[in-house]
Amino acid sequence: MTARPDDDPIPADVPMSAGLRALARKGELRRYRKGTLLIQEGDHGDQLYILLTGSVKAYSTDERDREITYGTLAPGDYFGEMSLDGGPRSASVITLEATRCSVVSREILREHIANDAQFAFELLERVIARVRALTDNARSLALLGVYPRLVKLLNTQAQELPDGRRALPARLTHQALANHVGASREMVSRLMKDLARGGYVAVEQHRIVLVRPLPTSW
């Protein structure tokens, strides 16, 4: 029996290309609780995860449990493709909330790529974009101080509000900001307090709001 459109397990409002949506339908649907470690850095794996609902964080930790966050992913994103060459996972991935994914094996992905040239180019572009992002992050850590890195992150993550101001997602606490910019929470908290005293940022309804443009230096 042919499935009706209403039976489609992939939510219609998830932003996906036709090729990615077709691939997601071939995967195994899995649900995860908040705080579930989906990928462990250094492990070997052969699965691609397509995010349908919820959100996840990609990160690394060192031997002293210091963390650096590479980014968060939303529905329509996918992860795990960097290890499909047989190499170890380059980062850990954990769920930030209840999450649902379509999990695709390497064999299914290869078959899909062979039959859909457009998706093959889409996958290549995604890998290139992520390598560029990692290169930019490494450049920032090497060449910029903590404050310029913090300003860059705030401006990148801020979302426009109806009143024209911009605000950060509620999940971006001072510790989360510190993990993103590779600094201590104490350093980030001190800088944020200075910006608040200067009238540049404020906290409203548990969200950091950018009241006016941030100074380029501090």
CSV table of C-alpha atoms in Angstrom, one decimal:
chain,number,residue,atom,x,y,z
A,1,MET,CA,0.0,0.0,0.0
A,2,THR,CA,1.3,3.5,-0.9
A,3,ALA,CA,1.6,5.8,2.1
A,4,ARG,CA,-0.6,8.8,2.1
A,5,PRO,CA,1.1,12.3,2.5
A,6,ASP,CA,-0.3,12.4,6.1
A,7,ASP,CA,1.7,9.3,6.9
A,8,ASP,CA,5.0,10.9,6.1
A,9,PRO,CA,7.2,10.5,9.2
A,10,ILE,CA,9.2,13.7,8.3
A,11,PRO,CA,7.5,16.9,9.6
A,12,ALA,CA,6.4,19.0,6.7
A,13,ASP,CA,7.7,22.2,8.3
A,14,VAL,CA,11.2,21.0,8.7
A,15,PRO,CA,13.4,23.0,6.2
A,16,MET,CA,15.0,20.3,3.9
A,17,SER,CA,15.9,19.9,0.3
A,18,ALA,CA,14.0,17.3,-1.6
A,19,GLY,CA,17.1,15.1,-1.7
A,20,LEU,CA,17.6,15.3,2.1
A,21,ARG,CA,14.0,14.6,2.8
A,22,ALA,CA,14.1,11.6,0.5
A,23,LEU,CA,17.1,10.3,2.4
A,24,ALA,CA,15.5,10.9,5.8
A,25,ARG,CA,12.6,8.7,4.8
A,26,LYS,CA,15.0,5.8,4.2
A,27,GLY,CA,16.5,6.1,7.7
A,28,GLU,CA,15.5,4.6,11.1
A,29,LEU,CA,13.4,7.0,13.2
A,30,ARG,CA,14.8,7.4,16.7
A,31,ARG,CA,13.8,9.5,19.7
A,32,TYR,CA,16.2,10.7,22.3
A,33,ARG,CA,15.8,12.3,25.7
A,34,LYS,CA,17.5,15.6,26.7
A,35,GLY,CA,21.2,15.0,27.6
A,36,THR,CA,21.6,11.9,25.4
A,37,LEU,CA,25.2,11.6,24.0
A,38,LEU,CA,24.6,10.6,20.4
A,39,ILE,CA,28.3,10.7,19.2
A,40,GLN,CA,31.4,10.4,21.3
A,41,GLU,CA,34.5,12.1,20.0
A,42,GLY,CA,37.2,9.6,18.9
A,43,ASP,CA,34.8,6.7,18.4
A,44,HIS,CA,34.3,5.1,15.0
A,45,GLY,CA,30.8,5.2,13.5
A,46,ASP,CA,29.1,4.8,10.1
A,47,GLN,CA,25.8,6.6,10.7
A,48,LEU,CA,24.5,9.9,9.5
A,49,TYR,CA,21.9,11.7,11.8
A,50,ILE,CA,19.2,13.9,10.2
A,51,LEU,CA,17.7,16.2,12.9
A,52,LEU,CA,13.9,16.2,12.6
A,53,THR,CA,12.8,17.8,16.0
A,54,GLY,CA,14.8,19.2,18.9
A,55,SER,CA,18.3,20.5,19.0
A,56,VAL,CA,21.9,19.2,19.6
A,57,LYS,CA,25.3,20.6,20.5
A,58,ALA,CA,28.6,19.6,18.9
A,59,TYR,CA,31.6,20.1,21.2
A,60,SER,CA,35.0,18.8,22.4
A,61,THR,CA,36.5,18.5,25.9
A,62,ASP,CA,40.1,18.1,27.1
A,63,GLU,CA,41.6,16.0,29.8
A,64,ARG,CA,40.5,18.6,32.4
A,65,ASP,CA,36.9,18.6,31.1
A,66,ARG,CA,37.2,22.1,29.7
A,67,GLU,CA,34.8,22.4,26.8
A,68,ILE,CA,34.7,24.2,23.5
A,69,THR,CA,31.4,24.3,21.6
A,70,TYR,CA,31.5,24.2,17.8
A,71,GLY,CA,27.8,25.0,17.3
A,72,THR,CA,24.2,23.9,17.8
A,73,LEU,CA,22.1,22.3,15.2
A,74,ALA,CA,18.3,22.7,14.6
A,75,PRO,CA,15.8,20.6,12.6
A,76,GLY,CA,16.8,20.2,9.0
A,77,ASP,CA,20.5,19.9,9.9
A,78,TYR,CA,22.4,16.7,9.8
A,79,PHE,CA,25.6,15.5,11.5
A,80,GLY,CA,28.0,12.6,11.5
A,81,GLU,CA,29.0,12.9,7.9
A,82,MET,CA,32.6,13.8,8.7
A,83,SER,CA,33.4,10.2,9.9
A,84,LEU,CA,31.8,8.4,6.9
A,85,ASP,CA,35.3,8.0,5.5
A,86,GLY,CA,35.9,5.4,8.3
A,87,GLY,CA,37.9,7.8,10.5
A,88,PRO,CA,37.2,8.6,14.1
A,89,ARG,CA,34.4,11.0,15.1
A,90,SER,CA,35.9,14.6,15.2
A,91,ALA,CA,33.5,15.9,17.9
A,92,SER,CA,30.9,14.8,20.5
A,93,VAL,CA,27.2,15.5,19.9
A,94,ILE,CA,24.6,15.7,22.7
A,95,THR,CA,20.9,16.5,22.7
A,96,LEU,CA,19.9,19.9,24.3
A,97,GLU,CA,16.2,18.8,24.5
A,98,ALA,CA,14.0,15.9,23.6
A,99,THR,CA,15.1,15.1,20.0
A,100,ARG,CA,14.0,13.0,17.1
A,101,CYS,CA,16.4,11.9,14.3
A,102,SER,CA,16.4,9.8,11.2
A,103,VAL,CA,19.5,7.7,11.4
A,104,VAL,CA,21.0,6.6,8.1
A,105,SER,CA,23.7,3.9,7.5
A,106,ARG,CA,26.7,4.4,5.3
A,107,GLU,CA,25.4,1.9,2.8
A,108,ILE,CA,22.0,3.7,2.4
A,109,LEU,CA,23.8,7.0,2.1
A,110,ARG,CA,26.2,5.7,-0.6
A,111,GLU,CA,23.3,4.3,-2.6
A,112,HIS,CA,21.4,7.6,-2.2
A,113,ILE,CA,24.4,9.6,-3.4
A,114,ALA,CA,24.8,7.3,-6.4
A,115,ASN,CA,21.2,7.9,-7.4
A,116,ASP,CA,20.9,11.6,-6.7
A,117,ALA,CA,23.7,13.8,-8.1
A,118,GLN,CA,22.1,17.0,-6.7
A,119,PHE,CA,22.2,15.7,-3.2
A,120,ALA,CA,25.8,14.6,-3.7
A,121,PHE,CA,26.7,18.2,-4.4
A,122,GLU,CA,24.6,19.4,-1.5
A,123,LEU,CA,26.5,17.1,0.8
A,124,LEU,CA,29.9,18.3,-0.6
A,125,GLU,CA,28.9,21.9,-0.1
A,126,ARG,CA,27.8,21.2,3.5
A,127,VAL,CA,31.2,19.5,4.3
A,128,ILE,CA,33.1,22.4,2.8
A,129,ALA,CA,31.0,24.9,4.8
A,130,ARG,CA,31.8,23.1,8.0
A,131,VAL,CA,35.5,23.0,7.3
A,132,ARG,CA,35.4,26.7,6.6
A,133,ALA,CA,33.6,27.3,9.9
A,134,LEU,CA,36.2,25.2,11.8
A,135,THR,CA,39.0,27.1,10.1
A,136,ASP,CA,37.4,30.4,11.0
A,137,ASN,CA,37.0,29.3,14.6
A,138,ALA,CA,40.6,28.2,14.8
A,139,ARG,CA,41.7,31.5,13.3
A,140,SER,CA,39.7,33.4,15.9
A,141,LEU,CA,41.1,31.4,18.8
A,142,ALA,CA,44.6,32.0,17.6
A,143,LEU,CA,44.5,35.6,16.5
A,144,LEU,CA,41.7,37.3,18.4
A,145,GLY,CA,41.4,38.1,22.1
A,146,VAL,CA,38.4,37.0,24.3
A,147,TYR,CA,36.4,40.2,23.9
A,148,PRO,CA,36.5,40.3,20.0
A,149,ARG,CA,35.6,36.6,20.0
A,150,LEU,CA,32.7,37.3,22.3
A,151,VAL,CA,31.4,40.2,20.2
A,152,LYS,CA,31.6,38.1,17.1
A,153,LEU,CA,29.6,35.3,18.7
A,154,LEU,CA,26.9,37.7,20.1
A,155,ASN,CA,26.4,39.4,16.8
A,156,THR,CA,26.3,36.0,15.0
A,157,GLN,CA,23.8,34.4,17.4
A,158,ALA,CA,21.5,37.3,18.0
A,159,GLN,CA,18.0,37.1,16.6
A,160,GLU,CA,15.9,40.2,15.7
A,161,LEU,CA,13.0,41.1,18.0
A,162,PRO,CA,9.8,42.8,17.0
A,163,ASP,CA,11.0,46.1,18.5
A,164,GLY,CA,14.1,46.1,16.3
A,165,ARG,CA,16.5,45.0,19.0
A,166,ARG,CA,18.3,41.7,19.0
A,167,ALA,CA,18.4,38.9,21.5
A,168,LEU,CA,20.3,35.6,22.1
A,169,PRO,CA,18.6,32.2,22.4
A,170,ALA,CA,17.6,31.5,26.0
A,171,ARG,CA,20.0,28.5,26.2
A,172,LEU,CA,23.1,30.7,25.8
A,173,THR,CA,24.1,31.2,29.4
A,174,HIS,CA,27.5,32.7,30.4
A,175,GLN,CA,28.9,29.2,30.6
A,176,ALA,CA,27.6,28.4,27.1
A,177,LEU,CA,29.1,31.6,25.8
A,178,ALA,CA,32.4,30.7,27.4
A,179,ASN,CA,32.4,27.3,25.8
A,180,HIS,CA,31.8,28.8,22.4
A,181,VAL,CA,34.6,31.4,22.6
A,182,GLY,CA,37.1,29.2,24.4
A,183,ALA,CA,37.4,31.2,27.6
A,184,SER,CA,36.5,30.9,31.3
A,185,ARG,CA,33.0,31.6,32.5
A,186,GLU,CA,34.5,34.1,34.9
A,187,MET,CA,36.1,36.1,32.1
A,188,VAL,CA,32.9,36.1,30.0
A,189,SER,CA,30.7,37.1,33.0
A,190,ARG,CA,33.1,40.0,33.8
A,191,LEU,CA,32.9,41.2,30.2
A,192,MET,CA,29.1,40.8,30.1
A,193,LYS,CA,28.7,42.8,33.3
A,194,ASP,CA,30.9,45.6,31.9
A,195,LEU,CA,28.7,45.7,28.8
A,196,ALA,CA,25.6,45.8,30.9
A,197,ARG,CA,26.9,48.7,33.0
A,198,GLY,CA,27.7,50.5,29.7
A,199,GLY,CA,24.1,50.0,28.5
A,200,TYR,CA,25.0,47.7,25.6
A,201,VAL,CA,23.3,44.6,26.9
A,202,ALA,CA,20.5,43.7,29.2
A,203,VAL,CA,18.8,40.5,30.5
A,204,GLU,CA,15.1,40.3,29.8
A,205,GLN,CA,13.0,37.1,30.4
A,206,HIS,CA,16.1,35.1,30.9
A,207,ARG,CA,17.5,36.2,27.5
A,208,ILE,CA,20.5,38.4,26.8
A,209,VAL,CA,19.3,41.4,24.7
A,210,LEU,CA,21.6,43.6,22.6
A,211,VAL,CA,20.3,47.0,23.4
A,212,ARG,CA,22.7,48.9,21.0
A,213,PRO,CA,25.6,48.0,18.8
A,214,LEU,CA,28.5,46.5,20.7
A,215,PRO,CA,31.9,48.4,20.7
A,216,THR,CA,34.6,46.8,18.7
A,217,SER,CA,37.1,47.0,21.5
A,218,TRP,CA,36.9,47.1,25.3
